[in-house]
Amino acid sequence: MGRAKNPTLTSPRTGSSPVIRSLFAALALVTAAIAPAAAQDAATLRIGYQRSSTLIALLREDRTLETALKPLNVEVSWHEFTSGLPIMEALNVGRIDVSADVADTVPVFAQGANAKITYFAQEAASPTAQAILVPGDSPLKSVADLKGRKVAVTKGAGSHYLLLAALKAESLPFKSITPAYLTPADGRSALAGGSVDAWVAWDPFLSAAEVQAGARVLKDGTGLSGYKRYYLASDDYAAKRADVLALLFGKLKETGAWVKAHPDAAAERLAALWKIDAPVVLKANARRSYQVEPVTRDGLAEQQTIADAFRAEGLLPRAVDAAALPVWAPPTR
């Protein structure tokens, strides 16, 4: 397993700032609802996911992961969360073992809070899967036109970093806009109701707003944000169950390839699971790579850029070395 043995590559597990502490304190009620780690059977793989976790959603539906794990005498339990940060906190305190995909910014904030997590897989960059949206009839034509405007964004999400990067590319400070920190559902409502001038969204919310409400992309992540999706494990689980991670990695890779090779069938299955129109899912899936691959330290360069950007805005308690988190690697054949 590719864990770093050099202690200088291990991020310090010290205290965190009030900003990060308050984020994780708000998650306590969520993680308390999960079965205590000490009472959990060691032969059960506990997976944390969000409703929109595409590849995990498909594996959960067809139960192929359970079948594949039977020879290892490992069962699976599934734990749904509303967003990525609660998943990271659950990993950190040992309530779950692995996470479904989370946005690139999520591990950065978790690392800022000294979470004991290990990268074990990533989806290759999907820069067009998040974008700054405006109403179809908006007079705004470029990011520069956002100056002095009110923009809805989900705080700490990948879309938040996209907004930072887009403004920086136009030599505009973040304070040149008025942020409205909203959930995706509230952001879409605010855009439709005219209470904000723009909204930064990711798929499938992005595609839904385009298809169903006629929203227009002002700027996507091309050239600004790669928008990789990461899968993580708790440090303890990564150290003890390389065999399970290797199997899960293979199933994720296989499922991602199936989605891209069978777009219509994948859209139909996911539409039924998510209660979203199939054309919306089809459009969203076309923007995602779903190319599951190993994480490398060299490949974490953009994670460092993200960390530095949020640190500059005062949202991270300390400087973060993004390459210092442990990285698990699948066995080579």
CSV table of C-alpha atoms in Angstrom, one decimal:
chain,number,residue,atom,x,y,z
A,1,MET,CA,0.0,0.0,0.0
A,2,GLY,CA,1.3,3.5,-0.9
A,3,ARG,CA,1.2,5.1,2.5
A,4,ALA,CA,3.9,7.7,3.0
A,5,LYS,CA,6.3,6.5,5.7
A,6,ASN,CA,8.2,9.8,5.9
A,7,PRO,CA,6.8,11.6,9.0
A,8,THR,CA,7.3,15.0,7.3
A,9,LEU,CA,4.5,14.0,4.9
A,10,THR,CA,2.0,13.6,7.6
A,11,SER,CA,-0.1,16.6,8.4
A,12,PRO,CA,-0.1,17.6,12.2
A,13,ARG,CA,-3.1,16.5,14.2
A,14,THR,CA,-3.4,19.7,16.2
A,15,GLY,CA,-6.1,22.1,17.0
A,16,SER,CA,-8.2,23.9,14.4
A,17,SER,CA,-9.6,27.4,14.0
A,18,PRO,CA,-13.0,28.5,15.2
A,19,VAL,CA,-14.1,28.6,11.5
A,20,ILE,CA,-13.4,24.9,11.0
A,21,ARG,CA,-14.4,23.9,14.5
A,22,SER,CA,-17.8,25.5,14.0
A,23,LEU,CA,-18.2,23.7,10.7
A,24,PHE,CA,-17.6,20.3,12.3
A,25,ALA,CA,-19.5,21.1,15.5
A,26,ALA,CA,-22.6,21.6,13.4
A,27,LEU,CA,-22.1,18.0,12.2
A,28,ALA,CA,-22.2,16.4,15.6
A,29,LEU,CA,-25.9,15.5,15.5
A,30,VAL,CA,-25.4,13.9,12.1
A,31,THR,CA,-22.6,11.6,13.1
A,32,ALA,CA,-24.2,10.8,16.4
A,33,ALA,CA,-27.0,9.1,14.6
A,34,ILE,CA,-24.6,6.5,13.1
A,35,ALA,CA,-23.9,3.2,14.9
A,36,PRO,CA,-20.9,3.6,17.3
A,37,ALA,CA,-17.6,2.6,15.7
A,38,ALA,CA,-16.6,0.4,18.7
A,39,ALA,CA,-19.8,-1.7,18.3
A,40,GLN,CA,-19.4,-2.1,14.5
A,41,ASP,CA,-18.5,-5.5,13.2
A,42,ALA,CA,-15.0,-5.3,11.7
A,43,ALA,CA,-16.2,-7.4,8.7
A,44,THR,CA,-18.6,-4.7,7.6
A,45,LEU,CA,-17.5,-2.0,5.2
A,46,ARG,CA,-19.4,1.2,6.1
A,47,ILE,CA,-19.8,3.6,3.2
A,48,GLY,CA,-20.8,7.2,3.5
A,49,TYR,CA,-22.5,8.8,0.5
A,50,GLN,CA,-24.6,11.6,-0.7
A,51,ARG,CA,-27.8,11.2,-2.7
A,52,SER,CA,-26.0,12.4,-5.8
A,53,SER,CA,-23.0,10.1,-5.5
A,54,THR,CA,-23.3,8.6,-9.0
A,55,LEU,CA,-21.1,5.5,-9.0
A,56,ILE,CA,-21.9,4.5,-5.4
A,57,ALA,CA,-25.6,5.0,-6.1
A,58,LEU,CA,-25.4,2.5,-9.0
A,59,LEU,CA,-23.4,0.0,-6.9
A,60,ARG,CA,-25.9,0.3,-4.0
A,61,GLU,CA,-28.8,-0.3,-6.3
A,62,ASP,CA,-27.5,-3.4,-8.1
A,63,ARG,CA,-25.7,-4.8,-5.0
A,64,THR,CA,-22.7,-6.0,-7.1
A,65,LEU,CA,-20.4,-4.7,-4.4
A,66,GLU,CA,-21.9,-7.0,-1.8
A,67,THR,CA,-21.5,-9.9,-4.2
A,68,ALA,CA,-17.9,-9.1,-4.9
A,69,LEU,CA,-17.1,-8.8,-1.2
A,70,LYS,CA,-18.6,-12.1,-0.2
A,71,PRO,CA,-15.3,-14.1,-0.8
A,72,LEU,CA,-13.7,-11.7,1.8
A,73,ASN,CA,-16.5,-12.3,4.3
A,74,VAL,CA,-17.2,-8.6,4.3
A,75,GLU,CA,-20.7,-7.1,4.3
A,76,VAL,CA,-21.7,-3.5,3.4
A,77,SER,CA,-23.7,-0.9,5.3
A,78,TRP,CA,-24.7,2.4,3.7
A,79,HIS,CA,-24.9,5.8,5.4
A,80,GLU,CA,-26.5,8.8,3.6
A,81,PHE,CA,-25.3,12.3,4.3
A,82,THR,CA,-26.5,15.7,3.1
A,83,SER,CA,-23.0,17.0,2.0
A,84,GLY,CA,-19.3,16.2,2.0
A,85,LEU,CA,-18.1,17.7,5.2
A,86,PRO,CA,-20.3,15.5,7.4
A,87,ILE,CA,-18.9,12.5,5.6
A,88,MET,CA,-15.3,13.7,6.4
A,89,GLU,CA,-16.2,14.2,10.1
A,90,ALA,CA,-17.7,10.7,10.2
A,91,LEU,CA,-14.5,9.3,8.7
A,92,ASN,CA,-12.4,11.3,11.2
A,93,VAL,CA,-14.2,9.9,14.2
A,94,GLY,CA,-14.4,6.3,12.9
A,95,ARG,CA,-18.2,6.2,12.3
A,96,ILE,CA,-17.7,5.1,8.7
A,97,ASP,CA,-14.8,3.5,6.8
A,98,VAL,CA,-14.9,5.1,3.3
A,99,SER,CA,-16.6,7.9,1.5
A,100,ALA,CA,-18.2,8.2,-1.9
A,101,ASP,CA,-16.9,10.9,-4.1
A,102,VAL,CA,-16.7,14.4,-2.7
A,103,ALA,CA,-15.7,17.7,-4.3
A,104,ASP,CA,-12.0,18.7,-4.4
A,105,THR,CA,-12.5,21.4,-1.7
A,106,VAL,CA,-13.9,18.9,0.9
A,107,PRO,CA,-10.6,17.1,1.7
A,108,VAL,CA,-8.9,20.5,2.0
A,109,PHE,CA,-11.2,21.7,4.7
A,110,ALA,CA,-11.1,18.3,6.4
A,111,GLN,CA,-7.3,18.5,6.4
A,112,GLY,CA,-7.5,22.0,7.8
A,113,ALA,CA,-9.4,20.5,10.7
A,114,ASN,CA,-6.8,17.7,11.1
A,115,ALA,CA,-9.1,14.9,10.0
A,116,LYS,CA,-7.5,11.4,9.9
A,117,ILE,CA,-8.3,10.6,6.3
A,118,THR,CA,-6.6,8.9,3.3
A,119,TYR,CA,-7.1,9.5,-0.4
A,120,PHE,CA,-7.8,6.2,-2.2
A,121,ALA,CA,-9.3,7.1,-5.5
A,122,GLN,CA,-10.2,10.1,-7.7
A,123,GLU,CA,-12.4,10.8,-10.7
A,124,ALA,CA,-10.4,12.6,-13.4
A,125,ALA,CA,-11.1,16.3,-13.9
A,126,SER,CA,-14.5,17.4,-15.1
A,127,PRO,CA,-14.2,21.2,-15.4
A,128,THR,CA,-17.5,21.8,-17.2
A,129,ALA,CA,-19.5,20.0,-14.5
A,130,GLN,CA,-19.7,23.2,-12.5
A,131,ALA,CA,-20.4,26.8,-13.7
A,132,ILE,CA,-21.5,30.3,-12.9
A,133,LEU,CA,-25.1,30.6,-14.0
A,134,VAL,CA,-27.3,33.6,-14.8
A,135,PRO,CA,-30.9,33.8,-15.9
A,136,GLY,CA,-31.4,33.3,-19.6
A,137,ASP,CA,-32.4,36.9,-20.1
A,138,SER,CA,-29.7,38.4,-17.9
A,139,PRO,CA,-27.7,41.3,-19.3
A,140,LEU,CA,-24.5,39.9,-17.8
A,141,LYS,CA,-22.1,38.6,-20.4
A,142,SER,CA,-18.8,37.9,-18.6
A,143,VAL,CA,-17.3,37.3,-15.2
A,144,ALA,CA,-16.2,41.0,-15.1
A,145,ASP,CA,-19.9,42.0,-15.2
A,146,LEU,CA,-20.3,40.4,-11.8
A,147,LYS,CA,-18.6,43.3,-10.1
A,148,GLY,CA,-21.0,44.8,-7.6
A,149,ARG,CA,-23.5,42.0,-8.1
A,150,LYS,CA,-24.9,39.4,-5.7
A,151,VAL,CA,-23.9,35.9,-6.3
A,152,ALA,CA,-25.3,32.7,-4.7
A,153,VAL,CA,-22.7,30.1,-3.8
A,154,THR,CA,-22.4,27.1,-1.4
A,155,LYS,CA,-19.7,28.0,1.1
A,156,GLY,CA,-16.7,25.7,1.0
A,157,ALA,CA,-17.9,23.8,-2.0
A,158,GLY,CA,-16.0,23.2,-5.3
A,159,SER,CA,-18.2,26.0,-6.7
A,160,HIS,CA,-16.9,28.4,-4.1
A,161,TYR,CA,-13.4,27.8,-5.4
A,162,LEU,CA,-14.6,28.2,-9.0
A,163,LEU,CA,-16.0,31.6,-8.1
A,164,LEU,CA,-12.7,32.6,-6.4
A,165,ALA,CA,-10.7,31.5,-9.4
A,166,ALA,CA,-13.0,33.2,-11.9
A,167,LEU,CA,-12.9,36.5,-10.1
A,168,LYS,CA,-9.1,36.3,-9.7
A,169,ALA,CA,-8.7,35.7,-13.5
A,170,GLU,CA,-10.5,39.0,-14.0
A,171,SER,CA,-8.3,40.7,-11.4
A,172,LEU,CA,-11.3,41.1,-9.2
A,173,PRO,CA,-11.1,40.6,-5.4
A,174,PHE,CA,-13.8,38.4,-3.8
A,175,LYS,CA,-15.1,41.5,-2.0
A,176,SER,CA,-16.0,43.0,-5.4
A,177,ILE,CA,-19.2,40.8,-5.3
A,178,THR,CA,-21.7,40.2,-2.6
A,179,PRO,CA,-21.8,36.5,-1.8
A,180,ALA,CA,-25.1,34.8,-0.7
A,181,TYR,CA,-24.1,31.6,1.0
A,182,LEU,CA,-26.9,29.2,0.1
A,183,THR,CA,-27.6,25.5,-0.4
A,184,PRO,CA,-28.0,24.4,-4.1
A,185,ALA,CA,-31.8,24.3,-3.8
A,186,ASP,CA,-31.9,27.7,-2.2
A,187,GLY,CA,-29.4,29.0,-4.7
A,188,ARG,CA,-31.6,27.9,-7.6
A,189,SER,CA,-34.7,29.5,-6.0
A,190,ALA,CA,-32.8,32.7,-5.4
A,191,LEU,CA,-31.7,32.9,-9.1
A,192,ALA,CA,-35.2,32.2,-10.4
A,193,GLY,CA,-36.7,34.7,-8.0
A,194,GLY,CA,-34.3,37.5,-8.9
A,195,SER,CA,-32.9,37.9,-5.4
A,196,VAL,CA,-29.4,37.1,-6.7
A,197,ASP,CA,-27.8,38.0,-10.1
A,198,ALA,CA,-25.8,34.8,-10.5
A,199,TRP,CA,-25.5,31.3,-9.0
A,200,VAL,CA,-22.5,29.0,-8.9
A,201,ALA,CA,-23.7,25.4,-9.3
A,202,TRP,CA,-22.5,21.9,-10.0
A,203,ASP,CA,-24.1,19.0,-11.7
A,204,PRO,CA,-26.8,17.7,-11.6
A,205,PHE,CA,-28.1,21.0,-10.2
A,206,LEU,CA,-26.4,22.9,-13.0
A,207,SER,CA,-28.0,20.8,-15.8
A,208,ALA,CA,-31.4,20.9,-14.1
A,209,ALA,CA,-31.3,24.7,-14.0
A,210,GLU,CA,-30.4,24.9,-17.7
A,211,VAL,CA,-32.9,22.3,-18.9
A,212,GLN,CA,-35.8,23.2,-16.6
A,213,ALA,CA,-35.4,26.9,-16.1
A,214,GLY,CA,-33.5,28.1,-19.1
A,215,ALA,CA,-30.5,29.3,-17.0
A,216,ARG,CA,-27.4,30.3,-19.0
A,217,VAL,CA,-23.7,29.5,-18.3
A,218,LEU,CA,-21.7,32.6,-17.8
A,219,LYS,CA,-18.5,30.7,-17.2
A,220,ASP,CA,-17.7,27.1,-16.4
A,221,GLY,CA,-14.5,25.7,-14.9
A,222,THR,CA,-12.5,25.3,-18.1
A,223,GLY,CA,-9.1,26.8,-17.5
A,224,LEU,CA,-10.0,27.7,-13.9
A,225,SER,CA,-10.9,24.6,-11.9
A,226,GLY,CA,-10.4,21.0,-12.8
A,227,TYR,CA,-13.1,19.8,-10.4
A,228,LYS,CA,-11.8,16.4,-9.5
A,229,ARG,CA,-13.9,14.2,-7.3
A,230,TYR,CA,-12.1,12.3,-4.5
A,231,TYR,CA,-12.9,9.1,-2.6
A,232,LEU,CA,-11.4,8.8,0.9
A,233,ALA,CA,-11.0,6.3,3.7
A,234,SER,CA,-10.2,6.6,7.4
A,235,ASP,CA,-6.5,6.3,8.1
A,236,ASP,CA,-7.2,3.2,10.2
A,237,TYR,CA,-9.2,1.4,7.6
A,238,ALA,CA,-6.8,2.2,4.8
A,239,ALA,CA,-4.0,0.7,6.9
A,240,LYS,CA,-5.9,-2.5,7.8
A,241,ARG,CA,-8.1,-3.3,4.7
A,242,ALA,CA,-6.1,-2.8,1.6
A,243,ASP,CA,-7.8,-5.9,0.1
A,244,VAL,CA,-11.3,-4.3,0.5
A,245,LEU,CA,-10.1,-0.9,-0.9
A,246,ALA,CA,-8.6,-2.7,-3.9
A,247,LEU,CA,-11.9,-4.4,-4.6
A,248,LEU,CA,-13.9,-1.3,-4.2
A,249,PHE,CA,-11.5,0.7,-6.4
A,250,GLY,CA,-12.0,-1.9,-9.1
A,251,LYS,CA,-15.8,-1.8,-8.9
A,252,LEU,CA,-15.8,2.0,-9.0
A,253,LYS,CA,-13.6,2.0,-12.1
A,254,GLU,CA,-15.8,-0.6,-13.8
A,255,THR,CA,-19.0,1.3,-13.0
A,256,GLY,CA,-17.5,4.6,-14.2
A,257,ALA,CA,-16.6,3.0,-17.5
A,258,TRP,CA,-20.1,1.5,-17.8
A,259,VAL,CA,-21.7,4.9,-17.3
A,260,LYS,CA,-19.7,6.5,-20.1
A,261,ALA,CA,-20.2,3.5,-22.4
A,262,HIS,CA,-24.0,3.3,-21.8
A,263,PRO,CA,-25.1,7.0,-21.3
A,264,ASP,CA,-28.8,6.4,-22.0
A,265,ALA,CA,-29.1,3.3,-19.8
A,266,ALA,CA,-27.2,5.1,-17.0
A,267,ALA,CA,-29.4,8.1,-17.2
A,268,GLU,CA,-32.5,6.1,-17.0
A,269,ARG,CA,-31.3,4.2,-13.9
A,270,LEU,CA,-30.1,7.3,-12.1
A,271,ALA,CA,-33.2,9.3,-13.1
A,272,ALA,CA,-35.3,6.7,-11.3
A,273,LEU,CA,-33.1,6.7,-8.2
A,274,TRP,CA,-32.8,10.5,-8.0
A,275,LYS,CA,-36.3,11.4,-9.2
A,276,ILE,CA,-34.9,13.6,-11.8
A,277,ASP,CA,-35.8,13.8,-15.5
A,278,ALA,CA,-33.5,11.5,-17.6
A,279,PRO,CA,-32.5,14.3,-20.0
A,280,VAL,CA,-31.1,16.3,-17.1
A,281,VAL,CA,-29.1,13.3,-15.9
A,282,LEU,CA,-27.9,12.6,-19.4
A,283,LYS,CA,-26.7,16.2,-19.8
A,284,ALA,CA,-25.0,16.1,-16.4
A,285,ASN,CA,-23.3,12.8,-17.0
A,286,ALA,CA,-21.9,14.0,-20.3
A,287,ARG,CA,-19.9,16.6,-18.3
A,288,ARG,CA,-18.5,14.2,-15.7
A,289,SER,CA,-15.4,12.1,-16.6
A,290,TYR,CA,-16.3,9.2,-14.3
A,291,GLN,CA,-12.8,8.0,-15.0
A,292,VAL,CA,-11.7,6.4,-11.7
A,293,GLU,CA,-7.9,6.4,-11.2
A,294,PRO,CA,-5.3,6.3,-8.4
A,295,VAL,CA,-4.4,9.5,-6.5
A,296,THR,CA,-0.8,10.6,-6.8
A,297,ARG,CA,1.0,13.2,-4.8
A,298,ASP,CA,2.0,15.1,-8.0
A,299,GLY,CA,-1.6,15.1,-9.0
A,300,LEU,CA,-2.6,17.0,-5.9
A,301,ALA,CA,-1.1,20.2,-7.2
A,302,GLU,CA,-4.5,21.8,-7.7
A,303,GLN,CA,-5.5,20.8,-4.2
A,304,GLN,CA,-2.7,23.0,-3.0
A,305,THR,CA,-3.9,25.9,-5.1
A,306,ILE,CA,-7.4,25.4,-3.6
A,307,ALA,CA,-6.0,25.3,-0.1
A,308,ASP,CA,-4.0,28.5,-0.6
A,309,ALA,CA,-7.0,30.3,-2.1
A,310,PHE,CA,-9.2,29.5,0.9
A,311,ARG,CA,-6.4,30.3,3.3
A,312,ALA,CA,-6.1,33.8,1.7
A,313,GLU,CA,-9.8,34.3,2.3
A,314,GLY,CA,-9.4,33.4,6.0
A,315,LEU,CA,-11.4,30.2,5.7
A,316,LEU,CA,-8.7,27.8,6.6
A,317,PRO,CA,-7.1,28.0,10.1
A,318,ARG,CA,-3.6,27.4,8.9
A,319,ALA,CA,-1.5,26.7,5.9
A,320,VAL,CA,-2.2,23.3,4.5
A,321,ASP,CA,0.2,21.0,2.7
A,322,ALA,CA,-2.2,19.2,0.4
A,323,ALA,CA,0.2,16.5,-0.5
A,324,ALA,CA,0.7,15.6,3.1
A,325,LEU,CA,-2.4,13.4,3.5
A,326,PRO,CA,-1.8,9.7,3.2
A,327,VAL,CA,-2.4,8.3,-0.3
A,328,TRP,CA,-3.3,4.7,-0.8
A,329,ALA,CA,-2.4,3.1,-4.1
A,330,PRO,CA,-4.0,0.0,-5.7
A,331,PRO,CA,-1.7,-3.0,-6.1
A,332,THR,CA,0.2,-3.2,-9.3
A,333,ARG,CA,-0.1,-6.3,-11.4
